[in-house]
Tab-separated table of C-alpha atoms in Angstrom:
chain	number	residue	atom	x	y	z
A	530	MET	CA	-37.894	56.178	2.914
A	531	THR	CA	-38.174	57.647	6.403
A	532	ALA	CA	-35.756	57.574	9.306
A	533	GLY	CA	-35.751	54.155	10.941
A	534	SER	CA	-37.883	52.477	8.278
A	535	PHE	CA	-37.422	50.973	4.836
A	536	ARG	CA	-40.118	50.141	2.282
A	537	VAL	CA	-39.645	48.325	-1.029
A	538	MET	CA	-41.751	49.731	-3.866
A	539	GLU	CA	-42.712	47.110	-6.453
A	540	LEU	CA	-42.966	48.124	-10.097
A	541	PRO	CA	-45.872	46.933	-12.266
A	542	LYS	CA	-45.191	43.530	-13.812
A	543	HIS	CA	-45.419	43.107	-17.591
A	544	PRO	CA	-46.214	39.681	-19.015
A	545	SER	CA	-43.606	40.039	-21.766
A	546	THR	CA	-40.808	40.898	-19.330
A	547	LYS	CA	-38.647	37.952	-18.246
A	548	LYS	CA	-36.167	38.212	-15.408
A	549	SER	CA	-32.610	37.167	-15.974
A	550	ARG	CA	-31.069	34.475	-13.783
A	551	ARG	CA	-28.993	37.089	-12.006
A	552	ASN	CA	-32.060	39.138	-11.130
A	553	GLN	CA	-33.911	36.033	-10.013
A	554	SER	CA	-31.102	35.083	-7.623
A	555	ARG	CA	-30.996	38.633	-6.294
A	556	GLY	CA	-34.710	38.504	-5.598
A	557	LYS	CA	-34.372	35.251	-3.693
A	558	SER	CA	-31.502	36.486	-1.562
A	559	SER	CA	-33.219	39.760	-0.720
A	560	SER	CA	-36.349	37.969	0.473
A	561	ARG	CA	-34.399	35.642	2.788
A	562	PRO	CA	-35.388	36.361	6.415
A	563	PHE	CA	-32.787	37.522	8.902
A	564	MET	CA	-31.879	35.475	11.981
A	565	ASP	CA	-34.300	36.276	14.793
A	566	GLN	CA	-32.218	37.699	17.630
A	567	GLN	CA	-34.938	36.799	20.136
A	568	VAL	CA	-34.432	33.130	19.296
A	569	TRP	CA	-30.650	32.954	18.881
A	570	LYS	CA	-29.846	34.966	22.016
A	571	ASP	CA	-31.043	31.993	24.087
A	572	PHE	CA	-28.887	29.456	22.237
A	573	PRO	CA	-26.903	27.496	24.899
A	574	GLU	CA	-23.340	28.805	25.112
A	575	ASP	CA	-21.837	25.352	25.593
A	576	LEU	CA	-23.200	24.221	22.226
A	577	PHE	CA	-21.443	26.887	20.149
A	578	GLU	CA	-18.102	25.071	20.283
A	579	ALA	CA	-19.701	21.694	19.514
A	580	VAL	CA	-21.444	23.116	16.437
A	581	ILE	CA	-18.421	25.013	15.123
A	582	ALA	CA	-16.204	21.938	15.549
A	583	ARG	CA	-18.490	20.060	13.166
A	584	LEU	CA	-18.551	22.682	10.432
A	585	PRO	CA	-16.653	21.949	7.192
A	586	ILE	CA	-12.967	22.755	7.514
A	587	ALA	CA	-13.188	25.232	4.624
A	588	THR	CA	-15.373	27.522	6.759
A	589	PHE	CA	-12.319	28.091	8.957
A	590	PHE	CA	-11.139	30.804	6.583
A	591	ARG	CA	-14.322	32.779	7.336
A	592	PHE	CA	-15.523	31.993	10.844
A	593	ARG	CA	-12.456	33.503	12.585
A	594	ALA	CA	-13.512	36.932	11.346
A	595	VAL	CA	-16.975	36.731	12.937
A	596	CYS	CA	-15.921	37.899	16.397
A	597	GLN	CA	-12.998	37.857	18.789
A	598	ARG	CA	-14.531	35.061	20.824
A	599	TRP	CA	-14.752	32.685	17.859
A	600	ASN	CA	-11.192	33.551	16.903
A	601	SER	CA	-10.025	32.592	20.399
A	602	LEU	CA	-11.532	29.104	20.083
A	603	LEU	CA	-8.320	27.851	18.500
A	604	THR	CA	-6.599	28.051	21.892
A	605	SER	CA	-9.514	26.663	23.873
A	606	LYS	CA	-9.045	23.235	25.472
A	607	SER	CA	-12.772	22.513	25.392
A	608	PHE	CA	-12.879	23.321	21.668
A	609	SER	CA	-9.947	20.941	21.106
A	610	GLN	CA	-11.891	18.199	22.857
A	611	HIS	CA	-14.914	18.798	20.629
A	612	CYS	CA	-12.688	18.632	17.524
A	613	ALA	CA	-11.162	15.355	18.753
A	614	GLU	CA	-14.644	13.809	18.905
A	615	VAL	CA	-15.327	14.593	15.246
A	616	PRO	CA	-14.184	11.840	12.835
A	617	GLN	CA	-11.343	12.843	10.504
A	618	GLU	CA	-12.517	14.152	7.163
A	619	ASN	CA	-10.935	13.429	3.824
A	620	PRO	CA	-7.315	14.528	3.631
A	621	TRP	CA	-6.302	17.696	1.844
A	622	PHE	CA	-3.260	18.162	-0.373
A	623	TYR	CA	-0.786	20.924	0.386
A	624	THR	CA	1.134	21.831	-2.767
A	625	VAL	CA	3.776	24.345	-3.753
A	626	THR	CA	3.659	26.000	-7.148
A	627	ARG	CA	6.629	26.890	-9.282
A	628	GLU	CA	5.445	30.512	-9.542
A	629	CYS	CA	5.421	31.317	-5.795
A	630	LEU	CA	7.133	29.010	-3.338
A	631	ASN	CA	5.987	30.854	-0.200
A	632	SER	CA	2.297	30.628	-1.108
A	633	GLY	CA	0.691	27.336	-0.224
A	634	VAL	CA	-2.050	26.038	-2.493
A	635	MET	CA	-4.305	23.533	-0.733
A	636	TYR	CA	-6.692	21.250	-2.586
A	637	ASP	CA	-9.867	19.971	-0.933
A	638	PRO	CA	-10.949	16.827	-2.859
A	639	SER	CA	-14.369	16.672	-1.165
A	640	VAL	CA	-15.496	19.895	-2.890
A	641	LYS	CA	-12.881	19.829	-5.705
A	642	LYS	CA	-11.630	23.302	-4.843
A	643	TRP	CA	-8.246	24.988	-4.446
A	644	HIS	CA	-7.520	27.265	-1.478
A	645	HIS	CA	-4.737	29.818	-1.891
A	646	HIS	CA	-3.005	30.691	1.331
A	647	THR	CA	0.049	32.863	2.008
A	648	PHE	CA	2.202	32.153	5.043
A	649	SER	CA	2.950	35.211	7.132
A	650	THR	CA	5.207	33.295	9.529
A	651	ARG	CA	7.065	30.623	7.550
A	652	PRO	CA	10.326	31.921	6.009
A	653	VAL	CA	10.969	31.348	2.306
A	654	LEU	CA	13.905	29.150	3.352
A	655	TYR	CA	11.477	26.287	4.007
A	656	ASP	CA	9.636	25.750	0.763
A	657	ILE	CA	9.365	21.966	0.213
A	658	PRO	CA	6.776	19.884	2.127
A	659	VAL	CA	8.315	16.476	2.874
A	660	ALA	CA	6.086	14.793	5.498
A	661	SER	CA	2.933	15.252	7.556
A	662	ALA	CA	1.155	13.863	10.601
A	663	GLY	CA	-1.665	14.974	12.870
A	664	GLY	CA	-2.548	18.068	10.845
A	665	LEU	CA	1.067	19.303	10.809
A	666	ILE	CA	3.448	19.505	7.845
A	667	CYS	CA	7.228	19.246	7.912
A	668	PHE	CA	9.056	21.572	5.489
A	669	THR	CA	12.663	21.772	4.377
A	670	GLY	CA	14.775	23.697	1.868
A	671	PHE	CA	16.453	22.560	-1.322
A	672	ASP	CA	19.586	21.601	0.612
A	673	HIS	CA	17.602	19.410	3.061
A	674	ARG	CA	19.561	20.736	6.021
A	675	ASP	CA	17.120	22.825	8.033
A	676	TYR	CA	13.537	21.886	8.880
A	677	CYS	CA	10.384	23.444	10.281
A	678	VAL	CA	6.907	22.234	11.253
A	679	CYS	CA	3.678	24.187	10.892
A	680	ASN	CA	-0.101	23.950	10.717
A	681	PRO	CA	-1.068	25.469	7.339
A	682	LEU	CA	-4.562	26.411	8.553
A	683	THR	CA	-3.679	28.216	11.797
A	684	GLN	CA	-0.082	29.121	10.797
A	685	SER	CA	1.223	27.651	14.035
A	686	PHE	CA	4.932	27.475	13.228
A	687	THR	CA	8.176	26.321	14.810
A	688	GLU	CA	11.734	26.071	13.487
A	689	LEU	CA	13.461	22.866	14.464
A	690	PRO	CA	16.861	23.164	16.158
A	691	ILE	CA	19.967	23.107	14.019
A	692	ARG	CA	21.233	19.593	13.488
A	693	PRO	CA	24.821	18.616	14.318
A	694	ILE	CA	27.470	19.780	11.853
A	695	LYS	CA	28.292	16.173	10.936
A	696	SER	CA	24.669	15.588	9.942
A	697	HIS	CA	24.729	18.685	7.719
A	698	SER	CA	27.407	17.142	5.545
A	699	GLN	CA	25.333	14.021	4.917
A	700	CYS	CA	22.688	13.780	2.228
A	701	CYS	CA	19.224	13.080	3.634
A	702	ARG	CA	17.526	10.299	1.683
A	703	ALA	CA	14.122	10.036	3.377
A	704	VAL	CA	11.915	11.866	5.869
A	705	GLY	CA	9.050	10.399	7.912
A	706	MET	CA	6.753	11.835	10.578
A	707	THR	CA	4.454	10.288	13.205
A	708	VAL	CA	2.439	11.493	16.198
A	709	ASN	CA	2.617	9.988	19.682
A	710	GLY	CA	-0.987	8.855	19.885
A	711	ASN	CA	-4.126	10.268	18.310
A	712	SER	CA	-3.178	13.965	18.321
A	713	THR	CA	-0.177	16.262	18.456
A	714	ASP	CA	-0.930	17.081	22.108
A	715	ALA	CA	1.171	14.043	22.995
A	716	GLY	CA	3.972	15.223	20.704
A	717	TYR	CA	5.371	14.112	17.360
A	718	LYS	CA	8.584	12.681	15.958
A	719	ILE	CA	10.454	13.193	12.684
A	720	LEU	CA	12.827	10.616	11.212
A	721	LEU	CA	15.691	11.519	8.871
A	722	VAL	CA	17.566	8.755	7.044
A	723	ASN	CA	20.952	9.543	5.528
A	724	ALA	CA	22.686	7.920	2.582
A	725	ASN	CA	25.205	5.991	4.684
A	726	GLY	CA	22.534	4.421	6.888
A	727	ASP	CA	22.804	6.879	9.758
A	728	TYR	CA	19.505	8.187	11.068
A	729	GLU	CA	18.367	10.796	13.553
A	730	ILE	CA	15.071	11.595	15.216
A	731	TYR	CA	13.537	14.867	16.335
A	732	ASP	CA	11.303	14.637	19.415
A	733	SER	CA	8.913	17.578	19.859
A	734	LEU	CA	8.574	16.884	23.584
A	735	ARG	CA	12.329	17.119	24.116
A	736	LYS	CA	12.695	19.770	21.387
A	737	SER	CA	15.965	18.264	20.235
A	738	TRP	CA	17.557	15.943	17.677
A	739	SER	CA	19.043	12.627	18.764
A	740	HIS	CA	21.547	10.644	16.718
A	741	GLN	CA	20.287	7.089	16.951
A	742	GLY	CA	23.293	5.498	15.288
A	743	ASN	CA	23.337	3.273	12.241
A	744	MET	CA	20.919	0.831	10.643
A	745	PRO	CA	21.441	-2.911	11.121
A	746	ALA	CA	24.242	-4.421	9.069
A	747	SER	CA	21.736	-6.503	7.113
A	748	ILE	CA	20.503	-3.356	5.343
A	749	LYS	CA	22.801	-2.588	2.439
A	750	ARG	CA	24.512	0.793	2.082
A	751	PRO	CA	24.604	3.322	0.564
A	752	MET	CA	20.884	3.934	0.868
A	753	THR	CA	19.130	4.335	-2.463
A	754	VAL	CA	15.759	5.370	-1.076
A	755	ASN	CA	13.030	6.976	-3.166
A	756	PHE	CA	12.728	10.324	-1.334
A	757	GLY	CA	9.025	10.793	-2.083
A	758	SER	CA	7.991	7.173	-1.544
A	759	ARG	CA	7.119	6.688	2.120
A	760	VAL	CA	4.011	6.062	4.195
A	761	SER	CA	3.191	5.963	7.900
A	762	ILE	CA	0.932	3.354	9.485
A	763	ASP	CA	0.449	3.957	13.202
A	764	SER	CA	3.979	4.363	14.618
A	765	THR	CA	5.786	2.685	11.696
A	766	ILE	CA	7.277	4.442	8.677
A	767	TYR	CA	7.818	2.544	5.412
A	768	PHE	CA	10.262	3.397	2.606
A	769	THR	CA	11.051	1.840	-0.747
A	770	ARG	CA	14.635	1.307	-1.836
A	771	SER	CA	16.450	0.137	-4.946
A	772	TYR	CA	19.402	-2.207	-5.451
A	773	PRO	CA	18.095	-4.441	-4.007
A	774	GLU	CA	14.406	-3.621	-4.379
A	775	ALA	CA	12.914	-3.762	-0.902
A	776	ILE	CA	10.662	-2.113	1.662
A	777	ILE	CA	12.404	-0.775	4.730
A	778	SER	CA	10.429	0.061	7.867
A	779	TYR	CA	11.182	1.698	11.189
A	780	ASP	CA	8.908	1.581	14.232
A	781	MET	CA	9.158	4.810	16.208
A	782	ALA	CA	7.737	3.119	19.324
A	783	THR	CA	9.876	-0.036	19.421
A	784	GLU	CA	12.894	1.480	17.580
A	785	VAL	CA	13.172	-1.610	15.367
A	786	TRP	CA	14.312	-1.636	11.731
A	787	LYS	CA	13.080	-4.239	9.226
A	788	GLN	CA	13.793	-4.979	5.579
A	789	ASN	CA	11.674	-7.110	3.240
A	790	ILE	CA	12.900	-7.907	-0.259
A	791	THR	CA	9.990	-7.045	-2.551
A	792	PRO	CA	10.762	-6.907	-6.274
A	793	LEU	CA	8.832	-4.231	-8.153
A	794	PRO	CA	6.349	-5.198	-10.881
A	795	SER	CA	7.820	-5.475	-14.345
A	796	HIS	CA	8.149	-2.381	-16.545
A	797	VAL	CA	7.536	0.092	-13.656
A	798	ILE	CA	9.130	3.461	-14.427
A	799	ASP	CA	8.130	5.742	-11.531
A	800	HIS	CA	6.516	4.550	-8.316
A	801	ALA	CA	5.487	5.574	-4.793
A	802	LEU	CA	4.184	3.812	-1.710
A	803	ALA	CA	0.634	4.363	-0.445
A	804	GLU	CA	-1.572	2.896	2.264
A	805	TYR	CA	-5.213	1.961	2.681
A	806	ASN	CA	-6.795	0.570	5.863
A	807	GLY	CA	-3.392	-0.472	7.172
A	808	ARG	CA	-2.434	-2.225	3.921
A	809	ILE	CA	0.643	-1.249	1.933
A	810	MET	CA	-0.138	-0.217	-1.629
A	811	LEU	CA	1.958	0.870	-4.600
A	812	VAL	CA	1.156	3.342	-7.350
A	813	GLY	CA	3.377	3.160	-10.384
A	814	LEU	CA	3.783	4.305	-13.952
A	815	LEU	CA	3.803	1.238	-16.161
A	816	GLY	CA	5.638	1.683	-19.450
A	817	LYS	CA	5.944	-1.009	-22.105
A	818	ASN	CA	6.877	-0.250	-25.697
A	819	ALA	CA	4.910	2.917	-26.578
A	820	ALA	CA	2.065	2.297	-24.094
A	821	THR	CA	1.969	4.030	-20.709
A	822	CYS	CA	-0.490	3.581	-17.864
A	823	VAL	CA	-0.769	4.184	-14.107
A	824	CYS	CA	-1.474	1.073	-12.023
A	825	ILE	CA	-2.291	0.312	-8.385
A	826	TRP	CA	-0.879	-2.746	-6.597
A	827	GLU	CA	-1.366	-4.253	-3.145
A	828	LEU	CA	1.430	-5.994	-1.241
A	829	GLN	CA	0.553	-9.602	-0.398
A	830	GLN	CA	1.601	-10.317	3.177
A	831	MET	CA	2.390	-13.997	2.686
A	832	THR	CA	4.385	-13.855	-0.543
A	833	LEU	CA	5.618	-10.238	-0.364
A	834	LEU	CA	4.664	-9.875	-4.022
A	835	TRP	CA	2.679	-7.065	-5.635
A	836	LYS	CA	-0.812	-7.863	-6.920
A	837	GLU	CA	-2.455	-5.452	-9.366
A	838	VAL	CA	-5.849	-4.242	-8.120
A	839	ASP	CA	-6.681	-1.378	-10.487
A	840	ARG	CA	-5.378	0.785	-13.302
A	841	MET	CA	-6.159	4.088	-14.965
A	842	PRO	CA	-9.073	4.139	-17.488
A	843	ASN	CA	-8.056	3.055	-20.973
A	844	GLU	CA	-9.119	6.334	-22.606
A	845	TRP	CA	-6.769	8.212	-20.298
A	846	CYS	CA	-3.925	5.841	-21.095
A	847	LEU	CA	-4.421	6.410	-24.808
A	848	ASP	CA	-3.690	10.116	-24.284
A	849	PHE	CA	-0.145	9.158	-23.267
A	850	TYR	CA	0.503	6.769	-26.130
A	851	GLY	CA	3.886	7.380	-27.727
A	852	LYS	CA	4.770	10.220	-25.308
A	853	ALA	CA	7.467	10.508	-22.681
A	854	VAL	CA	5.637	10.505	-19.330
A	855	MET	CA	6.895	11.147	-15.798
A	856	MET	CA	4.865	10.540	-12.634
A	857	LYS	CA	5.221	12.232	-9.255
A	858	CYS	CA	3.082	11.440	-6.235
A	859	LEU	CA	2.020	14.734	-4.628
A	860	GLY	CA	0.615	13.053	-1.547
A	861	ASN	CA	-1.160	9.994	-0.216
A	862	LYS	CA	-3.265	9.662	2.920
A	863	GLY	CA	-6.132	7.411	3.916
A	864	GLY	CA	-6.288	5.725	0.521
A	865	LEU	CA	-6.459	8.998	-1.409
A	866	LEU	CA	-3.744	9.876	-3.939
A	867	MET	CA	-2.843	12.906	-6.009
A	868	LEU	CA	-0.531	12.358	-8.955
A	869	SER	CA	1.287	14.695	-11.299
A	870	LEU	CA	1.638	13.241	-14.802
A	871	ARG	CA	4.002	15.184	-17.017
A	872	SER	CA	4.042	14.301	-20.681
A	873	THR	CA	6.125	15.665	-23.532
A	874	PHE	CA	5.048	15.888	-27.162
A	875	SER	CA	7.954	14.593	-29.231
A	876	MET	CA	7.133	16.816	-32.217
A	877	THR	CA	6.764	20.138	-30.375
A	878	SER	CA	8.578	19.383	-27.061
A	879	VAL	CA	5.651	20.993	-25.208
A	880	LEU	CA	5.509	19.885	-21.561
A	881	VAL	CA	2.028	19.189	-20.168
A	882	ASN	CA	1.328	18.653	-16.458
A	883	ARG	CA	-1.905	16.792	-15.671
A	884	LEU	CA	-3.112	16.335	-12.077
A	885	VAL	CA	-5.271	13.329	-11.221
A	886	SER	CA	-6.608	11.840	-7.992
A	887	TYR	CA	-7.436	8.267	-7.088
A	888	ASN	CA	-9.711	7.030	-4.308
A	889	MET	CA	-8.853	3.490	-3.240
A	890	ALA	CA	-12.156	3.009	-1.408
A	891	SER	CA	-14.349	3.802	-4.425
A	892	ARG	CA	-11.692	2.994	-7.080
A	893	GLU	CA	-12.490	6.307	-8.716
A	894	TRP	CA	-10.088	8.200	-10.981
A	895	LEU	CA	-10.727	11.939	-11.302
A	896	GLN	CA	-9.015	14.794	-13.077
A	897	VAL	CA	-8.070	17.540	-10.621
A	898	PRO	CA	-9.209	21.037	-11.660
A	899	THR	CA	-6.495	23.315	-12.969
A	900	CYS	CA	-4.811	25.410	-10.299
A	901	LYS	CA	-5.040	29.068	-11.328
A	902	VAL	CA	-3.892	32.374	-9.882
A	903	PRO	CA	-6.675	33.880	-7.720
A	904	GLY	CA	-8.764	36.301	-9.768
A	905	GLY	CA	-6.956	35.444	-12.992
A	906	ARG	CA	-6.673	32.854	-15.729
A	907	LYS	CA	-2.991	32.045	-15.477
A	908	ARG	CA	-2.329	28.419	-14.633
A	909	GLN	CA	0.024	27.529	-11.815
A	910	TRP	CA	2.498	24.684	-12.149
A	911	VAL	CA	2.365	22.406	-9.076
A	912	SER	CA	5.874	21.232	-8.200
A	913	TYR	CA	5.767	19.592	-4.750
A	914	GLY	CA	3.113	18.364	-2.382
A	915	THR	CA	2.034	16.231	0.534
A	916	ALA	CA	-1.286	15.008	1.909
A	917	PHE	CA	-2.434	16.001	5.405
A	918	TYR	CA	-5.534	15.899	7.574
A	919	PRO	CA	-6.670	19.506	8.119
A	920	SER	CA	-6.852	20.386	11.788
A	921	LEU	CA	-7.946	23.502	13.657
A	922	THR	CA	-6.201	22.634	16.927
A	923	SER	CA	-2.859	20.981	16.068
A	924	THR	CA	0.054	23.126	17.229
A	925	ALA	CA	3.636	22.890	16.117
């Protein structure tokens, strides 16, 4: 080797010597040509943003470190416009593990991979994701009094103003979130529904809470709303309630409440609302005698009855036979669901948590890979979650 030059000396090859796979991959990577600076220096500057906006979202964790200019794209208006032109990808699932509440674990179903991410801005006070819209997630604490909104990719974060003292004393039953248009540039709104029928709305443009009053008298109180069962379609938020069984909706744009009596399917234990192409769906744990299975229903618009459209594979259902099973929906967006199925062995009392996903478009059930501590083998127990569309430009 001389100064300014480098020469690779090849050893004589022996017919009996066979390279290992590791050595073969090293040889391929070392022979890969470098990018020709003479070619790439003339690449049009206005195309960089268009190309980067179309890269897979997962590359975001790496491309910011390339140079200061690429890092500054997140605040560029032209880059935001390029991102708005790209169709929304599959939603991700933001989950919180029991081991570390301040570390978000995001699951990308398109590549079946977990991304571990630690918030440097969000206080530990806000540890439960309760709603999402436009690439933003709304968090609260165990007391459901204080709230914050953030973008988990860019860590754009804002604490919402303190609600009135009277609201603090009321138990929040449901939370919903919508955006004013196609992106958060036009603002977003958050709806809180209390047990006595009172509700309040946070408007990001006004940066304040407004007490909207009480629900119509036709809606029975106290509210027995399933906290995790809600979906948003355009500007309308839907909730399920019990006693009587019904679907309650509120339109953020028209400020109109509606209630439709919709009895649940027979033998449903746990359930949650979902949506697909503007249609209201239901995922539920069906338990009859010793058999347990997860089913998918669609709400019929004319009769307001649930029609079964799919159910979990039989071999999966057999794994739960004779066991106590609990279901929790960890998020639903764009017809994609993630479910937590917790089963208990009656003989040993061992609690098992299985994560599964369901795609309503392809009707495909998949087992979600185990979430493990980075660099280790220890499994992490997923406790809470919500689905969101990953965004590089949404700001809280």
